[in-house]
Coordinates of C-alpha atoms in Angstrom, one line a residue:
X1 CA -8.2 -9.7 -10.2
X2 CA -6.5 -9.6 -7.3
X3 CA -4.1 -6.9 -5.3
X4 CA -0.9 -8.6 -5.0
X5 CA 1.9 -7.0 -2.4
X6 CA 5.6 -7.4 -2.7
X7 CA 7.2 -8.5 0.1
X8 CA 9.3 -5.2 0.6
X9 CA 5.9 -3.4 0.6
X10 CA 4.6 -6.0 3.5
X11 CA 7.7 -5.6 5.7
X12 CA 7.5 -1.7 5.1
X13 CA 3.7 -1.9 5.9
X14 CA 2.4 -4.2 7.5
X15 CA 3.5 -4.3 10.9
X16 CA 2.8 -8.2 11.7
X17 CA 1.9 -9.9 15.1
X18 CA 2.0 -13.3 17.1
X19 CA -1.4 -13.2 17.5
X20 CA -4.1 -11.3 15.4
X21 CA -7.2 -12.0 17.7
X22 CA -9.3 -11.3 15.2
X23 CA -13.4 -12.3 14.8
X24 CA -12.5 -15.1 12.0
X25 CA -15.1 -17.0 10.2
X26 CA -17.5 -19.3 12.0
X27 CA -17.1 -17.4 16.0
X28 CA -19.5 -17.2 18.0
X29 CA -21.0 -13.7 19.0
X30 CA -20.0 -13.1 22.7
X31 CA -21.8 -11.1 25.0
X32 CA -21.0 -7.0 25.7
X33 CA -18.3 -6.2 27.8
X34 CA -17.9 -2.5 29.1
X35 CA -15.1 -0.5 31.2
X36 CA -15.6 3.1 31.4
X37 CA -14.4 5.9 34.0
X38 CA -16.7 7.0 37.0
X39 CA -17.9 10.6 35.1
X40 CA -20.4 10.6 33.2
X41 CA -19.3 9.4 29.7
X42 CA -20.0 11.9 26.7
X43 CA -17.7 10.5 24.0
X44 CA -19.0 6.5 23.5
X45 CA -16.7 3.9 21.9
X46 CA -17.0 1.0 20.7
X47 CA -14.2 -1.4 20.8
X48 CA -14.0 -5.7 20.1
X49 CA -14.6 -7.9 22.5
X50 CA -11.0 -8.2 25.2
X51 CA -9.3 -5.6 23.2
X52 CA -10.2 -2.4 25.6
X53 CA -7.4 -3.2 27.8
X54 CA -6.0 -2.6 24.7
X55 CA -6.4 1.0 24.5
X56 CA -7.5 1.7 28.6
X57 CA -4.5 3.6 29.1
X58 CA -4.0 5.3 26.3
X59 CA -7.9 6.5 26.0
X60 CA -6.8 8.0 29.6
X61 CA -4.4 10.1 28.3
X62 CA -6.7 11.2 25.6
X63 CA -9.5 12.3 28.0
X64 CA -6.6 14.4 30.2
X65 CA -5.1 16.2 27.4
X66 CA -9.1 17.0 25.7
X67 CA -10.9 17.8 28.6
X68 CA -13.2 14.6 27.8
X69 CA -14.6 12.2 29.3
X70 CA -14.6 8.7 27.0
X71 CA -16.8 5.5 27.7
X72 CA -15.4 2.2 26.0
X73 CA -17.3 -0.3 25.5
X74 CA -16.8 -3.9 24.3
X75 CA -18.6 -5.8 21.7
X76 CA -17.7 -8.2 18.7
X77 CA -16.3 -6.4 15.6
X78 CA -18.2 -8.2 13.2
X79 CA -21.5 -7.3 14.6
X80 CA -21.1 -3.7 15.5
X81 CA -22.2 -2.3 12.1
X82 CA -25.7 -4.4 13.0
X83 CA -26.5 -2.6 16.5
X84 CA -25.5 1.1 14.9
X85 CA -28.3 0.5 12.5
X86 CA -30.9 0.0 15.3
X87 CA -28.7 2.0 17.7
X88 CA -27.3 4.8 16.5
X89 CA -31.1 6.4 14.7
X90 CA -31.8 6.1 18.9
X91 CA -29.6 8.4 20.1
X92 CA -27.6 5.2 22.0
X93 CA -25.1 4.4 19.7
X94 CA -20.8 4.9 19.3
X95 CA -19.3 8.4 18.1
X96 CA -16.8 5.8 17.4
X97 CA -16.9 2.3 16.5
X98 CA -14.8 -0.8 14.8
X99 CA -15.4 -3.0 11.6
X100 CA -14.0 -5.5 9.1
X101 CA -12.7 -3.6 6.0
X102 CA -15.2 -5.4 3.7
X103 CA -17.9 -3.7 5.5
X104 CA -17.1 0.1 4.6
X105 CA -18.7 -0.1 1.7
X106 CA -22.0 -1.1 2.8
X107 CA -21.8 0.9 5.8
X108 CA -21.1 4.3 3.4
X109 CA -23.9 3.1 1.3
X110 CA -25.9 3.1 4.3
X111 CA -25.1 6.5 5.4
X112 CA -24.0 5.6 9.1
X113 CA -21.1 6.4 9.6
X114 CA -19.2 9.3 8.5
X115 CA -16.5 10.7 6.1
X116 CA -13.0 11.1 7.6
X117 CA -10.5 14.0 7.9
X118 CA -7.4 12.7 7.8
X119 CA -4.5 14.9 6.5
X120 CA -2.4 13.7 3.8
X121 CA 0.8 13.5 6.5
X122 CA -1.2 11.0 9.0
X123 CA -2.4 9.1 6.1
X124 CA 0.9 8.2 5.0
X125 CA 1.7 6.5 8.4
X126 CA -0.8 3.7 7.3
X127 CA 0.1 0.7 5.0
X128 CA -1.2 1.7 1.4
X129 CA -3.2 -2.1 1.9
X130 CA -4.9 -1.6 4.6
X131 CA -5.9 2.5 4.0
X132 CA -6.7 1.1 1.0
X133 CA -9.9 -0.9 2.5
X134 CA -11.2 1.9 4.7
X135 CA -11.7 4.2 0.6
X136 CA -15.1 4.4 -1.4
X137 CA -14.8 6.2 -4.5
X138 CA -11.7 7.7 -3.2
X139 CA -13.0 9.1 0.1
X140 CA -12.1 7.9 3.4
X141 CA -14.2 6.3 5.8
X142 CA -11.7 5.2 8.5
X143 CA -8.1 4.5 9.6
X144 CA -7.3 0.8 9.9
X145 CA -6.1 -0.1 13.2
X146 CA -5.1 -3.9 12.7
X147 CA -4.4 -6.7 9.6
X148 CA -4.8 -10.2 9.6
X149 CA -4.6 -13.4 6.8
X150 CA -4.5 -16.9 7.6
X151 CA -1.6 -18.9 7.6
X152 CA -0.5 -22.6 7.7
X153 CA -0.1 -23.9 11.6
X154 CA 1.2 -27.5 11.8
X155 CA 2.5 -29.7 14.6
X156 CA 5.9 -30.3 15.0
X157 CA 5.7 -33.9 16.6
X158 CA 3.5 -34.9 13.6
X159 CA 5.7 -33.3 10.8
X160 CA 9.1 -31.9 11.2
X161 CA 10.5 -28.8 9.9
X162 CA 13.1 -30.3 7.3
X163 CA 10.3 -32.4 5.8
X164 CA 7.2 -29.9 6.0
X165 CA 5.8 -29.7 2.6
X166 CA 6.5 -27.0 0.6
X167 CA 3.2 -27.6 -2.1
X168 CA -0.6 -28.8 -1.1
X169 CA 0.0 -31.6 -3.4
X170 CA 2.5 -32.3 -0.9
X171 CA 0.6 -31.9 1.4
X172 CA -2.3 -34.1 -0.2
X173 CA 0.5 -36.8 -0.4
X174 CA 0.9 -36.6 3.6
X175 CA -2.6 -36.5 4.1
X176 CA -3.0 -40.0 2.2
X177 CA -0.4 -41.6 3.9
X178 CA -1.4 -40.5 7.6
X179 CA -5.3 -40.3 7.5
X180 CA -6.7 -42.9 9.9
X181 CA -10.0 -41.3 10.3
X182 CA -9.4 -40.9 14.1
X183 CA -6.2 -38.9 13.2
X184 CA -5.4 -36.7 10.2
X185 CA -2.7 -34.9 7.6
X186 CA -3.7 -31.3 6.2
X187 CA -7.0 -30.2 7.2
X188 CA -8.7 -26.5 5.6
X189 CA -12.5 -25.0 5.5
X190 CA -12.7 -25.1 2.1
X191 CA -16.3 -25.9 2.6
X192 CA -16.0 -21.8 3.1
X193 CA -15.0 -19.1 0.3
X194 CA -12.8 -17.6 3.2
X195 CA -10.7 -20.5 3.0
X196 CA -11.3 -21.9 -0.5
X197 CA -10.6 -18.6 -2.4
X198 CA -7.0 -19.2 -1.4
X199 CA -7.2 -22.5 -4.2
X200 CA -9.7 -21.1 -6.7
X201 CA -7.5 -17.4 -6.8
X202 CA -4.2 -19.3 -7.2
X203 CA -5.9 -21.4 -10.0
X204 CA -7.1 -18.2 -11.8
X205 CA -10.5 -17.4 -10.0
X206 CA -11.8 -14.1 -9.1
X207 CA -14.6 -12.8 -7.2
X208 CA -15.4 -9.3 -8.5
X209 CA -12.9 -8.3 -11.6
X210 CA -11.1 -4.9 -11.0
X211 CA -10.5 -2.1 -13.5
X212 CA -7.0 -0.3 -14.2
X213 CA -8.1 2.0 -10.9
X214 CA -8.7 -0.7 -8.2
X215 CA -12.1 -0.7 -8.5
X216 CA -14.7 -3.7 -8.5
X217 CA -16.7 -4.2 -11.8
X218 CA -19.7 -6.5 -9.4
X219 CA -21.1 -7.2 -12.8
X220 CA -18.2 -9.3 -13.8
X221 CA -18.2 -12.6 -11.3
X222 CA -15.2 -14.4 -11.9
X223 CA -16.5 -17.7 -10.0
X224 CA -17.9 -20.1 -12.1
X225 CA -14.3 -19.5 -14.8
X226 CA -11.9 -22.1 -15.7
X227 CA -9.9 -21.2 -13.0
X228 CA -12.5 -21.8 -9.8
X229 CA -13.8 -24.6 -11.8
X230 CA -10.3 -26.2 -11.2
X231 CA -9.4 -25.2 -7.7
X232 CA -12.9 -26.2 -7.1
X233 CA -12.4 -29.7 -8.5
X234 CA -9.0 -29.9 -7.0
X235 CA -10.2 -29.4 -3.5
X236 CA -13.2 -31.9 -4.0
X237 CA -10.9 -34.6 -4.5
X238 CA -10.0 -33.9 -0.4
X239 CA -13.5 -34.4 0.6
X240 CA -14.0 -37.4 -1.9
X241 CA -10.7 -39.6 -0.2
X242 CA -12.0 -38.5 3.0
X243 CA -8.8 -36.9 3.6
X244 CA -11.1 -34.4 5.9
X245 CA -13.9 -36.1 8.1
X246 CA -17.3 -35.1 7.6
X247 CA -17.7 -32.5 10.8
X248 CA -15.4 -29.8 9.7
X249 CA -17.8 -29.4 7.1
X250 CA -20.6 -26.4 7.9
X251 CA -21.3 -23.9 11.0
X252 CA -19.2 -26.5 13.5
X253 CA -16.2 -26.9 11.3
X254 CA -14.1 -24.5 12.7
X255 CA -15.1 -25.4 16.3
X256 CA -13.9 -29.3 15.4
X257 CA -11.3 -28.4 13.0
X258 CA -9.5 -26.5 15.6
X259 CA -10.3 -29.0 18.0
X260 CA -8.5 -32.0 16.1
X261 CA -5.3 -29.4 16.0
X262 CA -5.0 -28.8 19.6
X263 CA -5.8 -32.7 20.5
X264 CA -2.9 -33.7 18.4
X265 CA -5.2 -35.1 15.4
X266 CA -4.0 -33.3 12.6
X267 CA -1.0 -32.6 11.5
X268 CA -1.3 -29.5 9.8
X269 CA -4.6 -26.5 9.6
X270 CA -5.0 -24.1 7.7
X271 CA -6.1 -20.7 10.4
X272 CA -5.7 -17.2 11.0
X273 CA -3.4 -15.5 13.8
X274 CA -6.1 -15.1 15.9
X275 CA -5.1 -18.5 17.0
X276 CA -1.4 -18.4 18.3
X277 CA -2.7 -17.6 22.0
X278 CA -5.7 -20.5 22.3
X279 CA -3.2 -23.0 20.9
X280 CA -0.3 -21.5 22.8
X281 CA -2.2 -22.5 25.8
X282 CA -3.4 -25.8 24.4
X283 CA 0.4 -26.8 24.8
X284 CA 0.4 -27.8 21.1
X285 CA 4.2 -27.6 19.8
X286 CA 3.5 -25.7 16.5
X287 CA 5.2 -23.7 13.6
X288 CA 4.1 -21.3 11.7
X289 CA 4.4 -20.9 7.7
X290 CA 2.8 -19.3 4.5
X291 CA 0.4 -21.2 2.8
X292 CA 2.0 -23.7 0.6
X293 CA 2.4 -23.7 -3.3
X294 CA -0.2 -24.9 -6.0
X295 CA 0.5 -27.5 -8.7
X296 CA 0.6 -24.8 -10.7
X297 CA 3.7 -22.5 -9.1
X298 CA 1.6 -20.3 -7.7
X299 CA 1.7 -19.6 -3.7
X300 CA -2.2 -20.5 -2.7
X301 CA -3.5 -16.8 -2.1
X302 CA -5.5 -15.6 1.0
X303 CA -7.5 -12.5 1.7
X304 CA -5.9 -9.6 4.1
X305 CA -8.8 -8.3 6.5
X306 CA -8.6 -4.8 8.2
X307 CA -9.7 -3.9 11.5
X308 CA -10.8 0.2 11.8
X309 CA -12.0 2.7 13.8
X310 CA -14.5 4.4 12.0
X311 CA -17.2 7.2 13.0
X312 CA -20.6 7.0 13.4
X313 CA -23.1 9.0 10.9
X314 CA -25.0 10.0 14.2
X315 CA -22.0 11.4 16.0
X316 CA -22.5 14.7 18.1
X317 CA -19.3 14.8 18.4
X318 CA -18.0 14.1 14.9
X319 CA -14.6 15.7 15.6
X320 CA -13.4 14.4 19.0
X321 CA -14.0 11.0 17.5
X322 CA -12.2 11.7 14.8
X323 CA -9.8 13.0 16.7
X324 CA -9.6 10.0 18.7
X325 CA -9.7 7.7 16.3
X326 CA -6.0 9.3 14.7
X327 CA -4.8 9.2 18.1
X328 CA -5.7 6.0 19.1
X329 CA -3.7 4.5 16.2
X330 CA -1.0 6.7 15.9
X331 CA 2.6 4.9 16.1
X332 CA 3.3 5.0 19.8
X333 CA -0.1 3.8 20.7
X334 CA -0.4 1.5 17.9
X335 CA 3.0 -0.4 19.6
X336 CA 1.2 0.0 23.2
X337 CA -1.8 -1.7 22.0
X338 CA 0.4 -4.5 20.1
X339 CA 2.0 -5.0 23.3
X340 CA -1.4 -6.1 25.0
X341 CA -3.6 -7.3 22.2
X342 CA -0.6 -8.8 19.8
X343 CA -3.1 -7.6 16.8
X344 CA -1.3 -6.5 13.9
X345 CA -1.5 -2.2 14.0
X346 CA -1.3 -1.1 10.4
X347 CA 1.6 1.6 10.8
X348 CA 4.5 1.2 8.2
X349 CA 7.1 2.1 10.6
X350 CA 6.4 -0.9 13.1
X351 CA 7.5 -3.1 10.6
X352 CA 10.8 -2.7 11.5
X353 CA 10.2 -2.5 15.4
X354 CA 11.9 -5.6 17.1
X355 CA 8.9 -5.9 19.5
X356 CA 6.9 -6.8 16.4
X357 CA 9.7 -8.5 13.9
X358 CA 10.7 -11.1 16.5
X359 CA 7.5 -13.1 16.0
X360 CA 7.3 -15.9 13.8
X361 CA 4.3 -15.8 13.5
X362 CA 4.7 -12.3 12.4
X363 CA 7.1 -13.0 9.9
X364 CA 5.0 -16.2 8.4
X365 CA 1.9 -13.3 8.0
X366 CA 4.5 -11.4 6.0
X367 CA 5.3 -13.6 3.7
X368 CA 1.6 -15.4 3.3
X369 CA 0.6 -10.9 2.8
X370 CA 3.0 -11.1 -0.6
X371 CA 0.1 -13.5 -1.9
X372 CA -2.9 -11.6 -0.2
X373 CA -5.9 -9.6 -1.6
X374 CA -8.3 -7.5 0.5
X375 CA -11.6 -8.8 0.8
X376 CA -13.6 -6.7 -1.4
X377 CA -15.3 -3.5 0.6
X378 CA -18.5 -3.0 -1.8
X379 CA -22.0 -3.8 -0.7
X380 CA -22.2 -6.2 -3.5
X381 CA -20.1 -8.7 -1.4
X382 CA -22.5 -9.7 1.4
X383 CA -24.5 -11.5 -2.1
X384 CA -21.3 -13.8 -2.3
X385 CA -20.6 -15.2 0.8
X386 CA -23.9 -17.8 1.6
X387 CA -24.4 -18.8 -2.3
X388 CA -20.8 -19.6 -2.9
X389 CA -20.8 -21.5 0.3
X390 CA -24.0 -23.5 -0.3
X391 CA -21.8 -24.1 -3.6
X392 CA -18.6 -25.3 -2.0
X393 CA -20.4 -27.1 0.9
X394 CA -22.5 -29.5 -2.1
X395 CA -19.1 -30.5 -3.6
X396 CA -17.7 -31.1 -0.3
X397 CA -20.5 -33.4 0.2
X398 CA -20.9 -35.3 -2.9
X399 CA -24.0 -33.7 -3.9
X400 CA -23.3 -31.5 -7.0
X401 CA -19.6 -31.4 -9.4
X402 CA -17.7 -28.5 -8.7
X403 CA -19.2 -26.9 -12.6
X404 CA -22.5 -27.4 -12.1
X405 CA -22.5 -26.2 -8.2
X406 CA -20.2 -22.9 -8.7
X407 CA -22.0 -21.9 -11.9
X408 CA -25.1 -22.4 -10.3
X409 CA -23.5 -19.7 -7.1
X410 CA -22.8 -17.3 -9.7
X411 CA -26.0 -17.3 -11.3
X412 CA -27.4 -16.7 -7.7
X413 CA -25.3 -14.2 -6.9
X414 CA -25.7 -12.6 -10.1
X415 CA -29.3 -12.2 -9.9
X416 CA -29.5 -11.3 -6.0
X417 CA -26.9 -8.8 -7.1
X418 CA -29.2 -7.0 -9.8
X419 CA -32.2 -7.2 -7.4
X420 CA -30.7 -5.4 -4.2
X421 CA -28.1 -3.2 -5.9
X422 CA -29.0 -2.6 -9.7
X423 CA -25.6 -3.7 -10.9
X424 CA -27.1 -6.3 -13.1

């Protein structure tokens, strides 16, 4: 069951950018990058990859005003929790550090990294969604820094504004009237439960049910229902008209999916925020919307992912990172680093900011959030990704039906569920 958010609570909290340059599904690793002061560093964080101009001036401030001296140090989100595992036990690792949301769990349940003090004041500076992510059994492990969700990009010389579809069947329609097989109409990765959980959800799918107090029951899978089984049939029929070509399906997709949408290709994609800028530059005249509507009424959901600063279990200095951690996303620096990333900060007051609000891409994340879950943050998620993509990736190619392949993910996860974490 899902966490659905008004609109009035995404305006009031979610502080929405141009550009969330975010780690999305499918990139590429990239190498470290580091910027540090001449002393001798003895507070050691680590940031993503091209956002420490982000915070270089503000983390200036901090070490002025504590009498520290701080070392940033850039690497890929996404990856970070892997080196502090091998890092961190060695004495090289962050005091402070930066995940996805949907990795707190595991990372508690690790023991490496560390509870939060936050007072009840500064917590209420956050949106409720995205403190929400950075909680495990009601404790906090982190203050979210930055949101994202995908969206629906499409080209305005391919399809106008005043007859952009407003449903995927729509959308489907377009598709079967424009496909050539060298150029094409709506194009998604629903070969990947990223992307694909935005059909099966709308359709009454679920990965992990919740109880009346947020929390996910891992031993009720809700993938292999009535509801996947129909989104999951729904979006095979794409795949079976070839209304997608054959090479945005697996670890390449993205790389040619987004490829066809800044060549002109494809008139419509289905990506994250983390785009604006690469197709900015591509010169690719584009708009930005929510995802469209289902056959059913309901808007085609997404998940919301949450960037944090969290601290590191082997911290010596446990406080000052804490301490920099509320700084470094407090509302006046959270604006500064907007300015210079254009990542989404998570502080309710922004919402209303102009420098944020004047985005359209900002506002089309706003209204896509209204029909947004978080990406569940227990351990028992990293057993869902590969099996339902394996699942979704068979249907896309023709060799299993969508009942036979998602029960069969389910029945994976299920058992590498009770085998790693005793849930089963």
């Amino acid at each position: 069951m899902k966490k659905t958010i008004t609109y009035m609570t995404v305006l009031s909290s979610l502080a929405l950018t141009a550009s969330l340059a975010a780690c999305g599904p499918g990139e590429e690793a990239q190498g470290n990058k580091e910027q540090s002061s001449n002393k001798e560093a003895k507070l050691i964080v680590w940031e993503d990859i091209e956002k420490g101009e982000g915070i270089k001036d503000i983390v200036s401030k901090f070490e002025r005003d504590n009498d520290v001296d701080v070392k940033v140090i850039e690497k890929p989100y996404a990856k970070q929790i892997e080196d502090l595992r091998l890092d961190g036990p060695a004495g090289t690792g962050p005091d402070l550090l930066t995940m996805p949301g949907d990795q707190i769990g595991t990372a508690v349940t690790e023991g490496i990294i560390k509870e939060m003090d936050v007072p009840k004041g500064i917590q209420s500076i956050y949106t409720d969604v995205a403190l929400d992510s950075q909680k495990v059994n009601g404790k906090l492990y982190g203050v979210p820094k930055a949101v994202e969700t995908t969206v629906l990009y499409y080209n305005k010389k391919l399809v106008s504004e005043e007859k952009l579809p407003k449903t995927l069947e729509e959308w489907y329609a377009l598709s079967k009237k424009t496909t050539t097989g060298q150029s094409f109409g709506f194009l998604a990765l629903f070969d990947q439960i990223y992307y694909a959980q935005s059909v099966l959800s709308g359709y009454g799918g679920y990965i992990f049910k919740q109880d009346g107090q947020g929390n996910y029951q891992t031993k009720e899978v809700g993938l292999s229902n009535t509801g996947a089984i129909e989104g999951a049939t729904y979006i095979q029929k794409f795949y079976k008209e070839k209304l997608f070509p054959s090479g945005i399906i697996g670890e390449q997709g993205i790389n040619v999916l987004e490829s066809l949408f800044t060549e002109g290709k494809a008139a419509a994609i289905i990506s994250g925020p983390w785009n604006v800028e690469p197709f900015t530059k591509a010169g690719i005249d584009f708009g930005i919307t929510k995802l469209p509507e289902l056959e059913n009424g309901k808007n085609m959901s997404s998940f919301i992912g949450v960037k944090s600063y969290n601290v590191s279990a082997y911290s010596k200095q446990s406080e000052m990172a804490n301490k920099l951690a509320l700084y470094l996303t407090n509302a006046e620096n959270s604006k500064k680093r907007f300015e210079i990333t254009k990542e989404v900060p998570a502080v309710s007051a922004l919402a209303q900011d102009p420098t944020v609000t004047k985005s359209p891409a900002a506002q089309a994340v706003a209204e896509q959030s209204k029909f947004s879950e978080l990406t569940p943050n227990v351990p028992a998620m990293n057993e869902v990704w590969k099996p339902v993509d394996a699942a979704l990736q068979t249907i896309a190619t023709g060799k299993a039906e969508p009942e036979a392949a998602m029960k069969q993910a389910v029945k994976t996860i299920d058992g590498q569920i009770e085998a790693k974490h005793g849930a089963k």
